[in-house]
PDB file of C-alpha atoms in Angstrom:
ATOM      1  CA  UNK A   6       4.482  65.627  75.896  1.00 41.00           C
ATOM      2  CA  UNK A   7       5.160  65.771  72.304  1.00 40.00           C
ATOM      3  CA  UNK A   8       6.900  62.679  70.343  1.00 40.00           C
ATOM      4  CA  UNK A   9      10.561  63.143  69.820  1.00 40.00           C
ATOM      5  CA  UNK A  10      10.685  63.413  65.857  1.00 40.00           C
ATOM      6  CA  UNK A  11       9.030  65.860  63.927  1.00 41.00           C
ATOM      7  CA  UNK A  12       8.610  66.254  60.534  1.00 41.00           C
ATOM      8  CA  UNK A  13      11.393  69.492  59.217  1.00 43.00           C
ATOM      9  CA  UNK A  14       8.652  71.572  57.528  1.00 42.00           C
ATOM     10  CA  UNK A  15       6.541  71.523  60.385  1.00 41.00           C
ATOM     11  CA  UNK A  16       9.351  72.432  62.338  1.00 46.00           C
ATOM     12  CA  UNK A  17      10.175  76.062  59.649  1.00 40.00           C
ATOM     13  CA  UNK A  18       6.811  76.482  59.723  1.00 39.00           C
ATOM     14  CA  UNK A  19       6.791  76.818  63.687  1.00 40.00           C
ATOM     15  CA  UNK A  20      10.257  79.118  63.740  1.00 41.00           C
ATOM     16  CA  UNK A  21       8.573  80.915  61.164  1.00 38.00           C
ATOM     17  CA  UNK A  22       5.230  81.966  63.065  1.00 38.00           C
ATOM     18  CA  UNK A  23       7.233  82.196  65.752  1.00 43.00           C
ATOM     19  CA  UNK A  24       9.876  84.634  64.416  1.00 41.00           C
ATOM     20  CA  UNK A  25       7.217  86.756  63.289  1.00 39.00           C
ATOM     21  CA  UNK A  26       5.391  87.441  66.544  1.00 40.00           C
ATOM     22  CA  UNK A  27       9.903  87.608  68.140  1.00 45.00           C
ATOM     23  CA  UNK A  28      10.964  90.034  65.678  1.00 40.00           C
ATOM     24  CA  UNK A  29       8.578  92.714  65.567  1.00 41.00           C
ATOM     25  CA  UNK A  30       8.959  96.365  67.231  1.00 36.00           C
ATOM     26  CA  UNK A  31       9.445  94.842  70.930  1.00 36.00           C
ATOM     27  CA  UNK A  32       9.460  91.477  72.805  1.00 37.00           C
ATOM     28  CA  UNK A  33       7.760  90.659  75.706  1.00 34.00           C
ATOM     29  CA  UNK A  34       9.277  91.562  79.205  1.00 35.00           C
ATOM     30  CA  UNK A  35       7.296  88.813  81.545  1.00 33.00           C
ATOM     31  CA  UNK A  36       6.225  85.517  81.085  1.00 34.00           C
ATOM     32  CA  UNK A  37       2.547  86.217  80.929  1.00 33.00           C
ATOM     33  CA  UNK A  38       3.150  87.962  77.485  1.00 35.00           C
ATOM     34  CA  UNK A  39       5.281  85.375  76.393  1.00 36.00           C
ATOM     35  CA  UNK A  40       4.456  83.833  72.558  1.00 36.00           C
ATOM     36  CA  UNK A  41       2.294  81.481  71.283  1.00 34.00           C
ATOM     37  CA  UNK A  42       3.215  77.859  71.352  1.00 33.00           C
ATOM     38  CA  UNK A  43       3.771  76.855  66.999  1.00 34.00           C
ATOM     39  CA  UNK A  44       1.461  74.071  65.897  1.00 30.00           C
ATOM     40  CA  UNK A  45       0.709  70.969  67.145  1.00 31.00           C
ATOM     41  CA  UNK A  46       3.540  68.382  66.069  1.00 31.00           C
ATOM     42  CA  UNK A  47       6.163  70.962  66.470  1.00 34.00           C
ATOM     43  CA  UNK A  48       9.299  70.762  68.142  1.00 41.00           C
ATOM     44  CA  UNK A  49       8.956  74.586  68.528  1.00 41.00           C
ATOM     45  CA  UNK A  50       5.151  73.654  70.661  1.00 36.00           C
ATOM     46  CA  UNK A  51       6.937  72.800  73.555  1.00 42.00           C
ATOM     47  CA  UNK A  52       6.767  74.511  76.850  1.00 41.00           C
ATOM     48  CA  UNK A  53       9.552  75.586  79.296  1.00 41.00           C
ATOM     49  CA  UNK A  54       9.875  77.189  82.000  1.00 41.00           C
ATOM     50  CA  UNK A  55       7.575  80.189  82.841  1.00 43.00           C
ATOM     51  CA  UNK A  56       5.352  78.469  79.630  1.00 44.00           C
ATOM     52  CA  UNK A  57       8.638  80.106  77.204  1.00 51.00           C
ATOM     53  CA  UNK A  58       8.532  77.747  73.552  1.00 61.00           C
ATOM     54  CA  UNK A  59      11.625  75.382  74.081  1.00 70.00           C
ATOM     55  CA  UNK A  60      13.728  73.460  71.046  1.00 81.00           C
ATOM     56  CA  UNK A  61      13.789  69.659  72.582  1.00 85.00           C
ATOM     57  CA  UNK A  62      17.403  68.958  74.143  1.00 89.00           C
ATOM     58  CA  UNK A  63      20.301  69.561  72.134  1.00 92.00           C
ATOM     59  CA  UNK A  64      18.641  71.276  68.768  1.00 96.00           C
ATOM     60  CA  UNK A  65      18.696  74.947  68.799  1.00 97.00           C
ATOM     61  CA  UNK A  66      16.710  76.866  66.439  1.00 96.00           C
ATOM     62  CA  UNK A  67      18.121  80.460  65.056  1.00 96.00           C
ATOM     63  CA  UNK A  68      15.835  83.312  64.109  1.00 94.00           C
ATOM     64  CA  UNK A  69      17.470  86.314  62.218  1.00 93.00           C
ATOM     65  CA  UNK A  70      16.107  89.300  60.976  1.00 92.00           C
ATOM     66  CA  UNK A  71      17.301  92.948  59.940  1.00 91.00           C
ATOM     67  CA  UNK A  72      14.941  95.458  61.230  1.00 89.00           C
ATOM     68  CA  UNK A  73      11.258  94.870  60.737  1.00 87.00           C
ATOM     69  CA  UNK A  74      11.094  93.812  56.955  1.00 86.00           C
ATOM     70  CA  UNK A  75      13.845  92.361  56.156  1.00 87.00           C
ATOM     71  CA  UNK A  76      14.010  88.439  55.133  1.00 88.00           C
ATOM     72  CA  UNK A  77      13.910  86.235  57.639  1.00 90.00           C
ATOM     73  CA  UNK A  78      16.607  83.398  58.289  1.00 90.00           C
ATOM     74  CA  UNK A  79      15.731  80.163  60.102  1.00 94.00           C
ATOM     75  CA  UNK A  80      18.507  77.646  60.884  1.00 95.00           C
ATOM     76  CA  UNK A  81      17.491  75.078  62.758  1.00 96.00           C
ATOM     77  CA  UNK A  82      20.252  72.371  64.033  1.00 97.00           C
ATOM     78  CA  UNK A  83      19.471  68.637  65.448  1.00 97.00           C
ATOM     79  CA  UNK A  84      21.340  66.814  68.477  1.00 97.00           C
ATOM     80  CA  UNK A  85      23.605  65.145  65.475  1.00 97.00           C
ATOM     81  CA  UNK A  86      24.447  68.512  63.758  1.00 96.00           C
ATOM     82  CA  UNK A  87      22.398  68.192  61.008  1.00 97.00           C
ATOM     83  CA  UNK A  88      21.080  71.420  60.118  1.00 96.00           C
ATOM     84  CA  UNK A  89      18.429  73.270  57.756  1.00 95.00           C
ATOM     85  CA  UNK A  90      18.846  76.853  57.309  1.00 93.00           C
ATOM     86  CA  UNK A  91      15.714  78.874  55.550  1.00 91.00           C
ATOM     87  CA  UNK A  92      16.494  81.844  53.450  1.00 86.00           C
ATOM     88  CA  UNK A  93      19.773  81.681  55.140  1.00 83.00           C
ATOM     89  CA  UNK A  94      21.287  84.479  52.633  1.00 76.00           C
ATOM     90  CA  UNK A  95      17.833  86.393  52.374  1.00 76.00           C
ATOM     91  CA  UNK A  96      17.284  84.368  48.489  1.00 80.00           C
ATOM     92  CA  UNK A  97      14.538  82.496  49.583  1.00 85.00           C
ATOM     93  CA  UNK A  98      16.662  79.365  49.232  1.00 86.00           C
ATOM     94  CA  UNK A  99      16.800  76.340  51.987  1.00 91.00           C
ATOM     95  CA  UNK A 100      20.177  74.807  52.530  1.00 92.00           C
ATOM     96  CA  UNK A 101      21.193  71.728  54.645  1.00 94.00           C
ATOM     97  CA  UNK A 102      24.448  70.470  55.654  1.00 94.00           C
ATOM     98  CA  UNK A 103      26.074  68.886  59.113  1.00 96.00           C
ATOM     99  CA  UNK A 104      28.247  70.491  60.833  1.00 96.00           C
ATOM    100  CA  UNK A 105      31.993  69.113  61.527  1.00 95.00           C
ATOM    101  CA  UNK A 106      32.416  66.939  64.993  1.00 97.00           C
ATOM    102  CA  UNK A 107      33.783  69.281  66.425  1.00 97.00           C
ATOM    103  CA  UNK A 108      31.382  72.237  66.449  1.00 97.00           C
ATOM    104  CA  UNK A 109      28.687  69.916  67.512  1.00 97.00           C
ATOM    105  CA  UNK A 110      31.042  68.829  70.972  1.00 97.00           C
ATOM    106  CA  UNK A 111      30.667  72.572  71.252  1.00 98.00           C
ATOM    107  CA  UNK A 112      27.209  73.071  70.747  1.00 97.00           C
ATOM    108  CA  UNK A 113      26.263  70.311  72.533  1.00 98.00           C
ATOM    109  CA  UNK A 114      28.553  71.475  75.618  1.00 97.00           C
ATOM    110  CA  UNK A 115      26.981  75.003  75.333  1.00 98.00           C
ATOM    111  CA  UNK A 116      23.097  74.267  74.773  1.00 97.00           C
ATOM    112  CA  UNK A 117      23.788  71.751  78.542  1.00 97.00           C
ATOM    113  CA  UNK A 118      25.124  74.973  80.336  1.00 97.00           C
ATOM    114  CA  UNK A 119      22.901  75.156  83.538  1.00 96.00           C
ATOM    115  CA  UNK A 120      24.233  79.451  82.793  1.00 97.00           C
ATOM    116  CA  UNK A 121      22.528  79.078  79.477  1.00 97.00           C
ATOM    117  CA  UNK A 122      19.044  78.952  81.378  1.00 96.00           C
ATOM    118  CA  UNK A 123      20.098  82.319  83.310  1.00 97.00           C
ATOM    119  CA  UNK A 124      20.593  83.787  79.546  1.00 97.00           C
ATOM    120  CA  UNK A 125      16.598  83.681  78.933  1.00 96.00           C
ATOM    121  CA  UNK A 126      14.454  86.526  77.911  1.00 95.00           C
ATOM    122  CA  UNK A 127      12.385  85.468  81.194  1.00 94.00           C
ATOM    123  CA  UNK A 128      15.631  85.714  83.377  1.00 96.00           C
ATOM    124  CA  UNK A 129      16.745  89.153  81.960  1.00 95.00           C
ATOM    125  CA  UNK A 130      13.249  90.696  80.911  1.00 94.00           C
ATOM    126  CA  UNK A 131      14.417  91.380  77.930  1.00 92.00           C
ATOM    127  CA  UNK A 132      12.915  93.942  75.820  1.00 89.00           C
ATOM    128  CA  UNK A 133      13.968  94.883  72.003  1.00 87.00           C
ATOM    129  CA  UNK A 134      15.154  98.093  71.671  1.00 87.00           C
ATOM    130  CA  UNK A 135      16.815  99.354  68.471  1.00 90.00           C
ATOM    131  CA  UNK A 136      15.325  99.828  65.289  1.00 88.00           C
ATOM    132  CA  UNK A 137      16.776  98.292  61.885  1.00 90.00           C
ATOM    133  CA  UNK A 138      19.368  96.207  63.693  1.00 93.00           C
ATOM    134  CA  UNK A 139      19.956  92.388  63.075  1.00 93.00           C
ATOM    135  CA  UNK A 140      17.359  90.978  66.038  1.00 95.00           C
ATOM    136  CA  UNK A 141      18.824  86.965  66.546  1.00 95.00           C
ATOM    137  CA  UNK A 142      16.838  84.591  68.792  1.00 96.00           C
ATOM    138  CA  UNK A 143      17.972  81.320  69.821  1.00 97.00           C
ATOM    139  CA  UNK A 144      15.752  78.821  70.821  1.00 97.00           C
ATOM    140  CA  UNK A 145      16.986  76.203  73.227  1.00 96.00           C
ATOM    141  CA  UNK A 146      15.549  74.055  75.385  1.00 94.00           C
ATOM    142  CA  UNK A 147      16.488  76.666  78.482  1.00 94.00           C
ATOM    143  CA  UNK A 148      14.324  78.724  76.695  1.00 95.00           C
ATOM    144  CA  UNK A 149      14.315  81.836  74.110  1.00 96.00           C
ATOM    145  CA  UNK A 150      17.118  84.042  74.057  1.00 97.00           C
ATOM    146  CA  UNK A 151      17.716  87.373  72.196  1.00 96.00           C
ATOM    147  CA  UNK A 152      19.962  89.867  71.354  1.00 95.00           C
ATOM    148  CA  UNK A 153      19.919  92.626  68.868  1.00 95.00           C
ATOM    149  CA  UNK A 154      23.011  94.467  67.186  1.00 93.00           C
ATOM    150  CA  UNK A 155      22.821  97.529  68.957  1.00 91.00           C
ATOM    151  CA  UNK A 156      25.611 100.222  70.337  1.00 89.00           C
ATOM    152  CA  UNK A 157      25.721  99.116  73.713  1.00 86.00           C
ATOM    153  CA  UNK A 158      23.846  95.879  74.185  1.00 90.00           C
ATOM    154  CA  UNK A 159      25.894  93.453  76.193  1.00 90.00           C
ATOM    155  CA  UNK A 160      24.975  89.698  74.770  1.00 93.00           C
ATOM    156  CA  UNK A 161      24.328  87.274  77.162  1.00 96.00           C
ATOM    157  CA  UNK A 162      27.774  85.136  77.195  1.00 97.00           C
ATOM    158  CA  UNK A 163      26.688  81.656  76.255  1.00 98.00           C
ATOM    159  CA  UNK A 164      24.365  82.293  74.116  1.00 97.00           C
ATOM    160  CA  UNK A 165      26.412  84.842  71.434  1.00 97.00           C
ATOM    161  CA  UNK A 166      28.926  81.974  71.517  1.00 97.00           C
ATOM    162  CA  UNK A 167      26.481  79.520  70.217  1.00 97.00           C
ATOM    163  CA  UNK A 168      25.200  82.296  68.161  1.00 96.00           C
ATOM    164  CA  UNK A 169      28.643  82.905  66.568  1.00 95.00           C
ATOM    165  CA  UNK A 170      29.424  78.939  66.082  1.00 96.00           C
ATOM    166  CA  UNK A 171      26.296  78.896  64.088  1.00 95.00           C
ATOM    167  CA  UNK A 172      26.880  82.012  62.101  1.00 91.00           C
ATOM    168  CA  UNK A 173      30.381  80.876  61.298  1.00 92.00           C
ATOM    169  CA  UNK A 174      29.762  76.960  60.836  1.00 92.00           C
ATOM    170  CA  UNK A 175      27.128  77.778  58.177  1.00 87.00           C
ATOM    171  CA  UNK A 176      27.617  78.685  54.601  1.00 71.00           C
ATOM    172  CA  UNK A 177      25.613  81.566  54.832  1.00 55.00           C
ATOM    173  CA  UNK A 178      25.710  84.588  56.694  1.00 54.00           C
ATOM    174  CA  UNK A 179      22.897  87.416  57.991  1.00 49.00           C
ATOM    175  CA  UNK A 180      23.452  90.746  55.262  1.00 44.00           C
ATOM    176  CA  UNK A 181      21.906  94.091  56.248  1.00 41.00           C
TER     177      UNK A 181
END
């Protein structure tokens, strides 16, 4: 098993190979196809269930993208709510901060849903299907979980409420 603390870039540099192979033209729909594990040292190298790359308990990692070339935004948050956000507001800027007590009670409470797990790519066989909309991927330690911007998706429940505390507790904000 991989040691607790990992160095940040290591960790960017993981979301970011990652988020390349996530966000392309479609995502896996079984396990078997599932993506790479990031580099050794990473807290993105982890395995989950059905071999899915896991966040350790209680950080989450956030992958954004608008269609297939836009920038790419990595926020990654800690068990303490510390967070790093990567070219959070497309500007090729990295920003830290912490977020308030209270969001992290939140967070915390919604990454140890036992519903969140249900939420997984795996679970739903979940397949990217629009083109050019804002693609977001959470990764958790239940496991990666996406959702696009499209007419008609349904979001998994837990997860777009973590999505939205992190998009709204953050300075910065996706723009298509």
């Amino acid at each position: 098993m991989p040691p607790v603390s990992w160095s940040r870039p290591a960790r960017v540099s993981a979301a970011a190979l990652l988020a390349a192979a996530l966000v392309g033209c479609s995502l896996p729909g079984s396990a078997a196809d599932g993506p790479a594990p990031g580099p050794a040292g990473s807290g993105l190298s982890q395995r989950g269930p059905g071999d899915a790359a896991t966040a350790g308990k209680g950080e989450v990692s956030l992958l954004q993208r608008v269609g297939t070339d836009g920038p790419l935004r990595t926020l990654n948050v800690e068990p303490d709510g510390r967070w790093e956000c990567v070219d959070c507001a497309g500007d090729g800027v990295t920003s830290t901060g912490v977020l308030n007590p209270e969001h992290v009670t939140r967070l915390q409470g919604l990454l140890a849903d036992p519903g969140l797990a249900k939420e997984s790519d795996q679970v739903r066989r979940y397949q990217v299907v629009c083109i050019d909309a804002l693609t977001s991927s959470l990764i958790t330690s239940a496991g990666l979980v996406t959702s696009q911007d499209c007419p008609g998706e349904e979001h998994p429940p837990i997860a777009h409420e973590i999505l939205l505390l992190l998009t709204q507790a953050t300075p910065a904000e996706m723009t298509a």
